[in-house]
Coordinates of C-alpha atoms and ligand atoms in Angstrom, one line a residue:
M256 CA 73.1 -116.1 -31.4
H257 CA 69.6 -114.9 -32.1
H258 CA 69.3 -111.3 -32.9
I259 CA 66.9 -109.6 -31.2
A260 CA 65.2 -105.8 -30.3
V261 CA 65.4 -104.6 -26.9
A262 CA 63.4 -101.4 -25.7
F263 CA 64.2 -100.3 -21.8
G264 CA 60.8 -98.2 -21.7
D265 CA 60.2 -95.6 -18.7
G266 CA 59.2 -95.6 -15.3
I267 CA 60.3 -99.1 -14.0
G268 CA 61.2 -100.3 -17.4
P269 CA 65.1 -99.8 -17.8
E270 CA 65.6 -101.5 -13.9
I271 CA 63.4 -104.5 -15.0
M272 CA 64.8 -104.8 -18.3
E273 CA 68.6 -104.8 -16.7
A274 CA 67.5 -107.3 -13.9
T275 CA 66.0 -109.5 -16.9
L276 CA 68.7 -109.2 -19.1
Y277 CA 71.3 -110.0 -16.3
I278 CA 69.6 -113.4 -15.8
L279 CA 69.0 -114.1 -19.5
K280 CA 73.0 -113.3 -19.5
A281 CA 73.8 -115.4 -16.7
A282 CA 72.0 -118.3 -17.5
G283 CA 74.1 -118.4 -21.3
A284 CA 71.0 -117.1 -23.5
P285 CA 72.5 -116.7 -26.9
L286 CA 71.0 -113.5 -27.7
E287 CA 72.6 -110.6 -29.6
I288 CA 70.9 -107.4 -28.7
E289 CA 69.9 -104.1 -30.2
E290 CA 68.5 -101.5 -28.4
V291 CA 65.7 -99.5 -29.5
E292 CA 64.1 -96.2 -28.0
I293 CA 60.3 -96.0 -27.8
G294 CA 58.0 -94.4 -25.3
E295 CA 57.1 -90.9 -23.6
K296 CA 60.5 -89.3 -25.0
V297 CA 59.9 -90.2 -28.5
Y298 CA 56.2 -89.3 -28.1
L299 CA 57.4 -85.8 -26.8
R300 CA 59.4 -85.5 -29.8
G301 CA 56.5 -85.1 -31.5
E302 CA 56.2 -89.0 -33.1
K303 CA 52.6 -89.7 -32.3
A304 CA 52.7 -93.5 -31.9
G305 CA 55.7 -93.3 -29.5
I306 CA 58.1 -94.8 -31.9
A307 CA 60.2 -93.2 -34.4
K308 CA 60.4 -94.4 -38.5
E309 CA 63.9 -95.7 -38.2
T310 CA 63.1 -98.3 -35.4
W311 CA 60.3 -100.0 -37.6
E312 CA 63.4 -101.0 -39.9
I313 CA 65.1 -102.7 -36.6
L314 CA 62.0 -104.6 -35.8
R315 CA 61.3 -106.0 -39.4
N316 CA 65.3 -107.3 -39.1
T317 CA 65.4 -108.8 -35.8
K318 CA 63.8 -112.1 -34.7
A319 CA 61.9 -110.9 -31.6
F320 CA 61.0 -107.5 -29.8
L321 CA 61.4 -107.5 -26.0
K322 CA 59.7 -104.6 -24.6
A323 CA 59.6 -103.1 -21.1
P324 CA 56.6 -101.1 -20.3
I325 CA 56.3 -97.2 -21.4
T326 CA 54.5 -94.2 -20.4
T327 CA 51.8 -92.8 -22.7
P328 CA 51.4 -88.9 -21.7
Q329 CA 48.1 -88.0 -21.1
G330 CA 46.1 -86.1 -23.5
G331 CA 47.3 -84.6 -26.9
G332 CA 45.7 -87.7 -29.1
F333 CA 48.9 -90.0 -28.6
K334 CA 48.4 -93.2 -30.3
S335 CA 48.9 -96.5 -28.0
L336 CA 52.2 -98.1 -29.1
N337 CA 51.0 -101.4 -28.4
V338 CA 48.2 -101.1 -31.0
T339 CA 50.3 -99.6 -33.8
V340 CA 53.2 -102.4 -32.9
R341 CA 50.5 -104.9 -33.2
T342 CA 48.7 -104.2 -35.9
T343 CA 51.9 -102.9 -38.3
L344 CA 53.7 -106.1 -37.5
G345 CA 50.6 -108.5 -37.7
L346 CA 51.1 -109.9 -34.4
Y347 CA 47.9 -111.4 -34.8
A348 CA 48.0 -113.7 -31.3
N349 CA 48.6 -112.7 -27.8
I350 CA 49.6 -115.3 -25.8
R351 CA 49.1 -114.9 -21.3
P352 CA 49.7 -117.6 -19.2
C353 CA 48.1 -116.8 -15.9
V354 CA 49.4 -119.0 -13.2
S355 CA 49.1 -119.1 -9.4
Y356 CA 52.3 -119.6 -7.0
A357 CA 50.4 -120.7 -3.9
P358 CA 51.7 -121.1 -1.2
F359 CA 54.5 -118.9 -1.9
V360 CA 52.2 -115.8 -3.2
E361 CA 49.1 -115.0 -1.6
T362 CA 45.9 -115.7 -4.1
K363 CA 42.5 -117.1 -3.8
H364 CA 42.6 -119.4 -6.3
P365 CA 45.9 -121.6 -5.4
V366 CA 45.6 -123.9 -8.2
M367 CA 45.3 -121.8 -11.3
D368 CA 47.2 -122.4 -14.3
L369 CA 45.7 -121.3 -17.7
V370 CA 46.6 -119.6 -20.5
I371 CA 44.6 -117.3 -22.8
V372 CA 45.0 -117.3 -26.5
R373 CA 43.5 -113.6 -27.6
E374 CA 43.1 -112.7 -31.2
N375 CA 44.9 -109.7 -31.6
E376 CA 44.3 -107.8 -34.8
E377 CA 40.2 -107.9 -35.3
D378 CA 37.0 -107.5 -33.5
L379 CA 36.4 -103.8 -32.4
Y380 CA 39.9 -103.1 -31.9
T381 CA 40.2 -102.0 -35.5
G382 CA 39.0 -98.6 -34.2
V383 CA 36.3 -97.8 -37.3
E384 CA 34.1 -95.9 -35.9
Y385 CA 31.3 -93.3 -37.1
R386 CA 28.9 -90.5 -35.9
R387 CA 26.1 -91.2 -38.2
T388 CA 23.1 -88.8 -36.7
D389 CA 22.9 -86.3 -34.0
D390 CA 22.1 -88.9 -31.6
L391 CA 24.2 -92.1 -33.1
Y392 CA 27.5 -93.6 -32.8
Q393 CA 28.6 -96.8 -34.5
A394 CA 32.0 -98.7 -33.9
L395 CA 32.6 -101.7 -36.5
K396 CA 33.4 -105.2 -35.4
F397 CA 35.5 -107.3 -37.9
I398 CA 35.4 -111.0 -37.4
T399 CA 37.0 -112.9 -40.4
T400 CA 36.8 -116.9 -41.5
T401 CA 40.9 -116.4 -41.9
G402 CA 41.5 -114.6 -38.6
S403 CA 39.6 -116.5 -36.6
E404 CA 41.3 -119.7 -38.3
R405 CA 44.6 -118.6 -37.4
I406 CA 44.0 -117.7 -33.8
I407 CA 42.1 -121.0 -33.3
R408 CA 44.9 -123.1 -35.1
Y409 CA 47.6 -121.5 -32.9
A410 CA 45.5 -122.1 -29.6
F411 CA 45.1 -125.8 -30.7
A412 CA 48.8 -126.1 -31.7
Y413 CA 49.9 -124.3 -28.5
A414 CA 47.6 -126.7 -26.4
E415 CA 49.4 -129.8 -28.2
A416 CA 52.8 -128.7 -27.9
H417 CA 52.6 -128.0 -24.3
G418 CA 50.9 -130.9 -23.6
R419 CA 47.3 -129.3 -22.3
K420 CA 44.5 -131.3 -22.4
K421 CA 41.8 -128.6 -23.3
V422 CA 40.7 -125.8 -25.3
T423 CA 37.4 -123.6 -24.5
C424 CA 36.1 -120.8 -26.6
F425 CA 34.0 -117.8 -25.5
T426 CA 32.0 -115.8 -28.0
K427 CA 28.5 -114.2 -27.8
D428 CA 27.0 -116.1 -30.4
N429 CA 23.6 -116.2 -29.3
I430 CA 23.6 -112.4 -30.1
L431 CA 26.1 -112.0 -32.7
K432 CA 24.6 -114.6 -34.7
I433 CA 27.0 -113.8 -37.9
S434 CA 30.1 -112.4 -36.5
D435 CA 30.6 -114.1 -32.9
G436 CA 28.7 -117.2 -34.8
E437 CA 31.5 -117.1 -37.4
F438 CA 34.3 -117.6 -34.8
H439 CA 32.5 -120.6 -33.1
K440 CA 31.6 -122.5 -36.6
V441 CA 35.4 -122.2 -36.9
F442 CA 36.3 -123.2 -33.6
D443 CA 34.2 -126.5 -34.3
R444 CA 35.6 -127.3 -37.2
I445 CA 39.3 -126.9 -36.3
S446 CA 38.5 -128.8 -33.0
K447 CA 37.9 -131.8 -35.3
E448 CA 41.4 -131.9 -36.4
Y449 CA 42.6 -132.2 -32.7
P450 CA 40.4 -134.8 -31.4
H451 CA 42.7 -135.8 -28.4
I452 CA 42.2 -132.4 -27.0
T453 CA 38.8 -131.5 -25.2
A454 CA 37.1 -128.7 -26.8
E455 CA 34.3 -126.6 -25.1
H456 CA 32.7 -123.3 -25.9
W457 CA 30.8 -120.8 -23.5
I458 CA 28.7 -118.1 -24.0
V459 CA 31.2 -115.2 -22.9
D460 CA 29.1 -113.8 -19.9
I461 CA 28.7 -117.3 -17.8
G462 CA 32.0 -118.2 -19.3
A463 CA 33.8 -115.1 -17.5
A464 CA 31.6 -115.4 -14.5
K465 CA 32.9 -119.5 -14.2
L466 CA 36.7 -117.9 -15.0
A467 CA 36.7 -115.9 -12.0
D468 CA 35.0 -118.1 -10.0
T469 CA 36.7 -121.4 -11.0
P470 CA 40.0 -121.0 -13.1
E471 CA 41.0 -124.4 -12.2
A472 CA 38.3 -125.5 -14.9
F473 CA 40.1 -123.9 -17.4
D474 CA 43.5 -124.8 -19.4
V475 CA 43.7 -122.8 -22.8
L476 CA 41.4 -120.3 -23.7
V477 CA 40.8 -119.0 -27.1
L478 CA 38.9 -115.6 -27.5
P479 CA 37.9 -112.8 -30.0
N480 CA 39.9 -109.7 -29.2
L481 CA 37.8 -107.6 -26.7
Y482 CA 36.6 -110.7 -24.7
G483 CA 40.5 -111.6 -24.9
D484 CA 41.5 -107.9 -23.7
I485 CA 39.3 -107.9 -20.8
L486 CA 39.1 -111.3 -19.6
S487 CA 43.2 -111.5 -19.9
D488 CA 43.1 -109.0 -17.2
V489 CA 40.5 -110.6 -14.9
A490 CA 42.6 -113.8 -15.2
A491 CA 45.7 -112.2 -14.5
E492 CA 44.5 -110.3 -11.5
I493 CA 42.8 -113.3 -9.8
A494 CA 46.1 -115.3 -10.2
G495 CA 48.3 -113.1 -7.7
S496 CA 50.3 -110.0 -8.4
V497 CA 50.4 -107.8 -11.6
G498 CA 54.0 -108.0 -11.4
L499 CA 54.0 -111.9 -12.0
A500 CA 52.4 -112.1 -15.8
G501 CA 54.2 -111.7 -19.0
S502 CA 52.8 -111.8 -22.3
A503 CA 53.6 -112.8 -26.4
N504 CA 52.5 -111.2 -29.4
I505 CA 53.2 -113.6 -32.1
G506 CA 53.1 -113.0 -35.7
T507 CA 54.0 -114.9 -38.8
Q508 CA 57.3 -112.4 -39.8
G509 CA 58.3 -112.0 -35.8
A510 CA 57.0 -111.2 -32.0
M511 CA 57.0 -108.8 -29.3
F512 CA 57.5 -109.8 -25.6
E513 CA 56.5 -107.8 -22.5
A514 CA 55.1 -107.9 -19.0
I515 CA 51.3 -107.0 -18.7
H516 CA 51.8 -104.6 -15.9
G517 CA 52.5 -100.4 -17.0
S518 CA 55.7 -98.6 -16.4
A519 CA 54.6 -97.8 -12.7
P520 CA 56.4 -94.2 -12.5
R521 CA 55.5 -93.7 -8.7
R522 CA 58.1 -96.8 -8.3
A523 CA 60.4 -95.7 -10.8
G524 CA 64.3 -95.3 -10.0
Q525 CA 63.8 -97.0 -6.3
D526 CA 64.9 -100.6 -7.1
V527 CA 61.8 -102.1 -5.7
A528 CA 59.8 -103.2 -8.5
N529 CA 59.5 -106.9 -9.4
P530 CA 61.3 -108.0 -12.7
S531 CA 59.2 -111.3 -12.6
G532 CA 56.4 -110.2 -15.3
L533 CA 59.3 -109.4 -17.7
L534 CA 61.7 -112.4 -16.9
L535 CA 58.5 -114.8 -17.6
A536 CA 57.8 -112.5 -20.9
S537 CA 61.8 -113.3 -21.8
L538 CA 61.0 -116.9 -21.5
Q539 CA 58.2 -116.8 -23.8
M540 CA 60.8 -115.3 -26.2
L541 CA 63.2 -118.1 -25.6
D542 CA 60.6 -120.6 -26.4
F543 CA 59.7 -118.9 -29.1
L544 CA 63.3 -118.6 -30.2
G545 CA 63.3 -122.7 -29.7
E546 CA 65.8 -122.2 -26.5
N547 CA 63.5 -123.9 -24.5
K548 CA 66.3 -125.7 -22.3
I549 CA 67.3 -122.1 -20.9
A550 CA 63.9 -121.2 -20.5
N551 CA 63.3 -124.3 -18.2
T552 CA 66.5 -123.5 -16.4
I553 CA 65.4 -120.1 -15.6
E554 CA 62.0 -121.0 -14.8
N555 CA 63.2 -123.3 -12.3
A556 CA 65.9 -121.0 -10.6
W557 CA 63.1 -118.1 -10.4
L558 CA 60.5 -120.8 -9.0
K559 CA 63.3 -121.9 -6.5
T560 CA 63.9 -118.2 -5.5
L561 CA 60.1 -117.8 -4.5
E562 CA 60.2 -120.7 -2.7
E563 CA 63.0 -119.6 -0.7
G564 CA 60.9 -116.7 0.3
I565 CA 63.0 -114.2 -1.5
H566 CA 60.1 -111.6 -2.6
T567 CA 59.8 -108.3 -3.7
Y568 CA 57.6 -105.7 -2.0
D569 CA 54.3 -106.3 -4.2
I570 CA 54.5 -109.9 -3.3
F571 CA 56.2 -110.2 0.5
K572 CA 54.0 -111.1 3.1
E573 CA 54.9 -110.9 7.1
G574 CA 55.3 -113.9 8.2
K575 CA 54.9 -116.2 5.3
S576 CA 58.2 -114.7 3.1
K577 CA 61.4 -114.4 4.3
T578 CA 63.6 -111.9 2.6
K579 CA 62.3 -108.6 1.0
V580 CA 64.6 -107.5 -1.9
G581 CA 64.9 -104.8 -4.5
T582 CA 65.1 -105.6 -8.3
K583 CA 68.7 -106.2 -8.4
A584 CA 68.8 -108.5 -5.5
F585 CA 66.2 -110.2 -6.5
A586 CA 67.8 -110.7 -9.9
E587 CA 70.9 -112.2 -8.1
A588 CA 68.9 -114.5 -6.2
V589 CA 67.4 -116.2 -9.3
I590 CA 70.9 -116.3 -10.5
K591 CA 72.3 -117.9 -7.7
H592 CA 69.5 -120.5 -7.9
L593 CA 70.6 -121.4 -11.7
G594 CA 70.8 -125.0 -11.7
Q595 CA 68.5 -125.6 -9.1
K596 CA 64.9 -126.9 -9.1
P597 CA 61.6 -126.4 -6.9
E598 CA 60.6 -128.6 -4.7
I599 CA 56.6 -127.6 -4.7
L600 CA 56.0 -125.4 -7.6
K601 CA 55.8 -126.8 -11.1
P602 CA 57.7 -125.2 -14.4
R603 CA 55.8 -125.4 -17.5
P604 CA 56.3 -128.8 -19.2
L605 CA 59.1 -128.2 -22.0
P606 CA 57.3 -128.3 -25.0
K607 CA 57.1 -131.5 -27.0
S608 CA 57.4 -130.0 -30.6
H609 CA 57.9 -126.8 -31.8
L610 CA 55.1 -125.2 -32.4
S611 CA 53.5 -125.4 -36.0
F612 CA 50.2 -125.4 -37.7
K613 CA 49.2 -124.8 -41.3
Q614 CA 48.3 -121.2 -42.1
P615 CA 44.7 -120.9 -43.0
E616 CA 43.7 -121.1 -46.8
P617 CA 41.7 -118.3 -48.2
P618 CA 37.7 -118.8 -47.9
K619 CA 36.1 -120.9 -50.4
E620 CA 34.4 -118.8 -53.0
T621 CA 30.4 -119.1 -52.9
Q622 CA 27.6 -117.8 -54.9
K623 CA 26.9 -114.2 -53.7
K624 CA 23.7 -112.6 -54.9
L625 CA 22.2 -109.1 -54.0
S626 CA 18.7 -109.1 -52.8
G627 CA 18.0 -105.9 -51.6
I628 CA 19.3 -102.9 -49.6
D629 CA 19.2 -101.8 -46.2
I630 CA 19.0 -97.8 -46.3
S631 CA 19.7 -95.9 -43.1
V632 CA 18.1 -92.8 -42.8
E633 CA 18.0 -90.0 -40.3
W634 CA 14.4 -88.9 -39.3
K635 CA 13.2 -87.0 -36.0
G636 CA 9.7 -87.0 -36.8
S637 CA 7.1 -90.2 -36.3
L638 CA 7.1 -93.5 -37.6
D639 CA 3.5 -92.7 -39.1
N640 CA 5.1 -89.5 -40.9
L641 CA 8.2 -91.4 -42.1
L642 CA 5.9 -93.8 -43.6
S643 CA 4.0 -91.4 -45.5
H644 CA 7.2 -90.4 -47.3
L645 CA 7.9 -94.0 -48.3
K646 CA 4.8 -94.8 -50.1
N647 CA 5.3 -95.8 -53.7
I648 CA 9.1 -94.6 -53.2
S649 CA 10.1 -97.1 -55.7
E650 CA 8.8 -99.8 -58.2
H651 CA 11.5 -102.2 -58.1
Y652 CA 11.6 -102.4 -54.4
E653 CA 9.6 -103.2 -51.5
L654 CA 9.8 -101.9 -48.1
K655 CA 9.7 -105.1 -46.1
M656 CA 10.7 -103.7 -42.6
I657 CA 11.9 -100.7 -40.5
G658 CA 14.2 -101.3 -37.8
N659 CA 15.7 -98.8 -35.2
R660 CA 18.7 -99.5 -33.4
G661 CA 18.2 -103.5 -34.2
V662 CA 14.6 -103.4 -33.0
K663 CA 11.9 -104.0 -35.6
V664 CA 9.7 -101.2 -35.4
W665 CA 7.5 -101.5 -38.7
P666 CA 5.4 -103.9 -39.7
N667 CA 3.6 -104.3 -36.4
P668 CA 5.1 -101.6 -34.2
L669 CA 4.8 -102.0 -30.6
P670 CA 3.9 -98.7 -28.5
E671 CA 6.7 -99.1 -26.1
T672 CA 9.8 -99.4 -28.0
T673 CA 12.0 -96.5 -27.5
T674 CA 13.4 -94.9 -30.8
T675 CA 16.3 -92.8 -31.9
D676 CA 16.8 -90.4 -35.0
E677 CA 18.1 -93.1 -37.1
W678 CA 15.9 -95.6 -39.2
R679 CA 16.9 -98.6 -40.9
L680 CA 14.7 -99.4 -44.3
R681 CA 15.1 -102.5 -45.5
F682 CA 14.2 -102.8 -49.2
I683 CA 13.7 -106.3 -51.0
A684 CA 14.1 -106.2 -54.8
K685 CA 10.9 -107.1 -56.5
H686 CA 12.6 -109.1 -59.3
P687 CA 15.8 -111.3 -59.0
G688 CA 19.0 -110.0 -61.3
L689 CA 19.8 -106.7 -59.1
T690 CA 23.2 -105.3 -59.9
Q691 CA 25.4 -102.8 -58.1
T692 CA 23.8 -99.7 -59.3
S693 CA 20.2 -100.7 -59.1
Y694 CA 19.6 -99.1 -56.1
L695 CA 20.5 -95.6 -57.1
P696 CA 16.9 -94.5 -58.5
L697 CA 16.1 -95.5 -54.8
L698 CA 18.7 -93.2 -53.1
E699 CA 17.5 -90.3 -55.4
A700 CA 13.9 -90.8 -54.6
L701 CA 14.5 -90.7 -51.1
S702 CA 17.1 -87.6 -51.3
K703 CA 14.1 -85.6 -52.8
K704 CA 12.3 -86.4 -49.3
P705 CA 13.0 -84.7 -45.9
L706 CA 15.3 -87.5 -44.9
R707 CA 19.2 -88.1 -45.0
W708 CA 20.5 -91.5 -45.7
S709 CA 23.6 -91.9 -43.5
H710 CA 24.5 -95.5 -44.0
L711 CA 23.7 -98.1 -46.5
D712 CA 24.0 -101.9 -46.3
P713 CA 23.7 -104.1 -49.7
L714 CA 22.2 -107.2 -48.6
Y715 CA 23.7 -110.3 -49.9
T716 CA 23.2 -113.9 -49.7
F717 CA 26.1 -116.7 -50.2
D718 CA 25.2 -119.7 -51.5
N719 CA 21.6 -118.7 -50.9
V720 CA 22.2 -118.2 -46.7
P721 CA 21.4 -114.4 -45.9
G722 CA 24.5 -112.8 -45.2
Y723 CA 22.6 -110.2 -42.8
T724 CA 20.3 -110.4 -39.6
L725 CA 16.6 -110.9 -40.3
S726 CA 13.9 -109.9 -38.3
Q727 CA 11.6 -112.5 -36.9
E728 CA 8.9 -111.7 -40.1
E729 CA 11.7 -112.7 -42.5
Q730 CA 12.7 -116.0 -40.9
Ligands
NAD105 P1 51.0 -99.9 -13.7 O1 50.6 -101.4 -14.1 O2 52.0 -99.2 -14.3 O3 51.0 -99.9 -11.9 C1 49.7 -100.6 -11.5 C2 49.8 -100.9 -9.9 O4 51.1 -101.9 -10.2 C3 50.6 -99.8 -9.1 O5 50.3 -99.8 -7.7 C4 52.1 -100.3 -9.1 O6 53.1 -99.8 -8.2 C5 52.0 -101.7 -9.5 N1 53.0 -102.8 -10.1 C6 53.1 -102.4 -11.8 N2 54.0 -103.3 -11.9 C7 54.5 -103.7 -10.9 C8 56.1 -104.2 -10.9 N3 56.7 -104.9 -11.5 N4 56.4 -104.4 -9.7 C9 55.7 -104.1 -8.5 N5 54.7 -103.5 -8.5 C10 54.2 -103.0 -9.4 O7 49.3 -99.2 -14.2 P2 49.2 -97.5 -14.4 O8 49.4 -96.8 -12.8 O9 47.8 -97.7 -14.9 O10 49.8 -97.2 -15.8 C11 51.2 -96.6 -15.5 C12 51.8 -96.1 -16.9 O11 52.0 -97.3 -17.6 C13 50.8 -95.1 -17.8 O12 51.4 -94.4 -18.4 C14 50.1 -96.4 -18.7 O13 50.0 -95.9 -19.9 C15 51.5 -97.3 -18.9 N6 51.2 -99.0 -19.3 C16 52.2 -99.2 -20.1 C17 51.7 -100.5 -20.5 C18 52.9 -101.0 -21.6 O14 53.4 -100.8 -22.0 N7 52.8 -102.3 -22.0 C19 50.4 -101.1 -20.3 C20 49.9 -101.1 -19.0 C21 50.1 -99.2 -18.8

């Protein structure tokens, strides 16, 4: 028996969860279910994240969490429950199979069968943001070597266990050379451990265009959080109906499984919603629990039901489908087909092995040296006036460069460059041996000028490689 937590959610949630559990029970899935309450009612009781404190204990003590969609109340500063659950429980991998079921479900891409493996904890989704000046707002993007390695290893191990042939990585490392550059480097390093799996990398913009146009060219995709979020919705949409996709959020201690769609409040209580997204998520859960055979039996019955033309309203097509059914009747049809196999549609192959891979080691220590500091200051005047305030500002540091929104504006300014009210002053030490406090006199000297510093970025080298972007003159 596997002890799991189940939340019935809001809107269509309770109906599709009942249908899913009905099928799981009929197929003999060995599950011991503990119900938890999350979502709208909990939000409205004043819990900002839509989950009560005591629920965390249950989620920590169960092996998996099967979650129906919830309704997030509008306004009022409510936090996203999904983001809270993912980050609190360390669910670092989001796995979304995107499959088309042609000719039984209408789609523009009849041979699409790909899996998106999205990093779930880092990137811009940490939500660390600042307003720095009257004009400038900033969000921080975090990429770690260990976080990248964990998700990339997961993607290759997943491909291997499921008999998939290729893993594709998308980044924007032509621009984000340090952060996305690291994700790409880790991808190249890990891919060498899987020589029998093809590894390829695309810049995310052209990769996304190719994915939308020719999804059959992809197999497993591994993506940093933001690109993964956007592209997994694109991929699910072009595969067919939003009601047909499930997703898994996997961590080292637990996992959460859900449909990708929301609570569709307008369809609630009418017995019309398609339970397939949640059902497919529950099959990912059975795989995770090692119950692959039962997952396979249910998937075969579900595919057979689609082939028989027994369809809920969202995929029903006059002339193509045969019987339009509601949520309960669809579940009953799947149960009736348990033990049967589809004739045309193919179930996912049974995993060859339980998915296993090595957790990343801490990164190797490097020689880290301070070489200078970028001090960003708020200044609404001209560049010439700013320079006049900076003349002889320090005997230990040389002003090397001034940047504005990432563009170098000094030395050699160009009159066309638009500037804003924050200027990044790059000071490089004239002598080696800087310490953590060496720049305090420089800050003190700046604070006596009519400038307000808004951000400090120490400039470190790691084994003599700069850990910061260089302007063209510095390269
Ligand atoms: P939605 O996914 O609920 O609905 C979008 C459209 O898809 C609607 O036309 C709906 O009728 C249809 N649809 C969705 N699921 C279906 C199903 N199983 N069967 C048939 N048709 C289906 O998106 P929305 O309307 O933007 O959001 C509604 C609520 O859901 C919001 O409160 C939102 O915050 C929440 N939401 C929750 C989750 C989650 O819990 N994971 C995810 C997305 C949205």
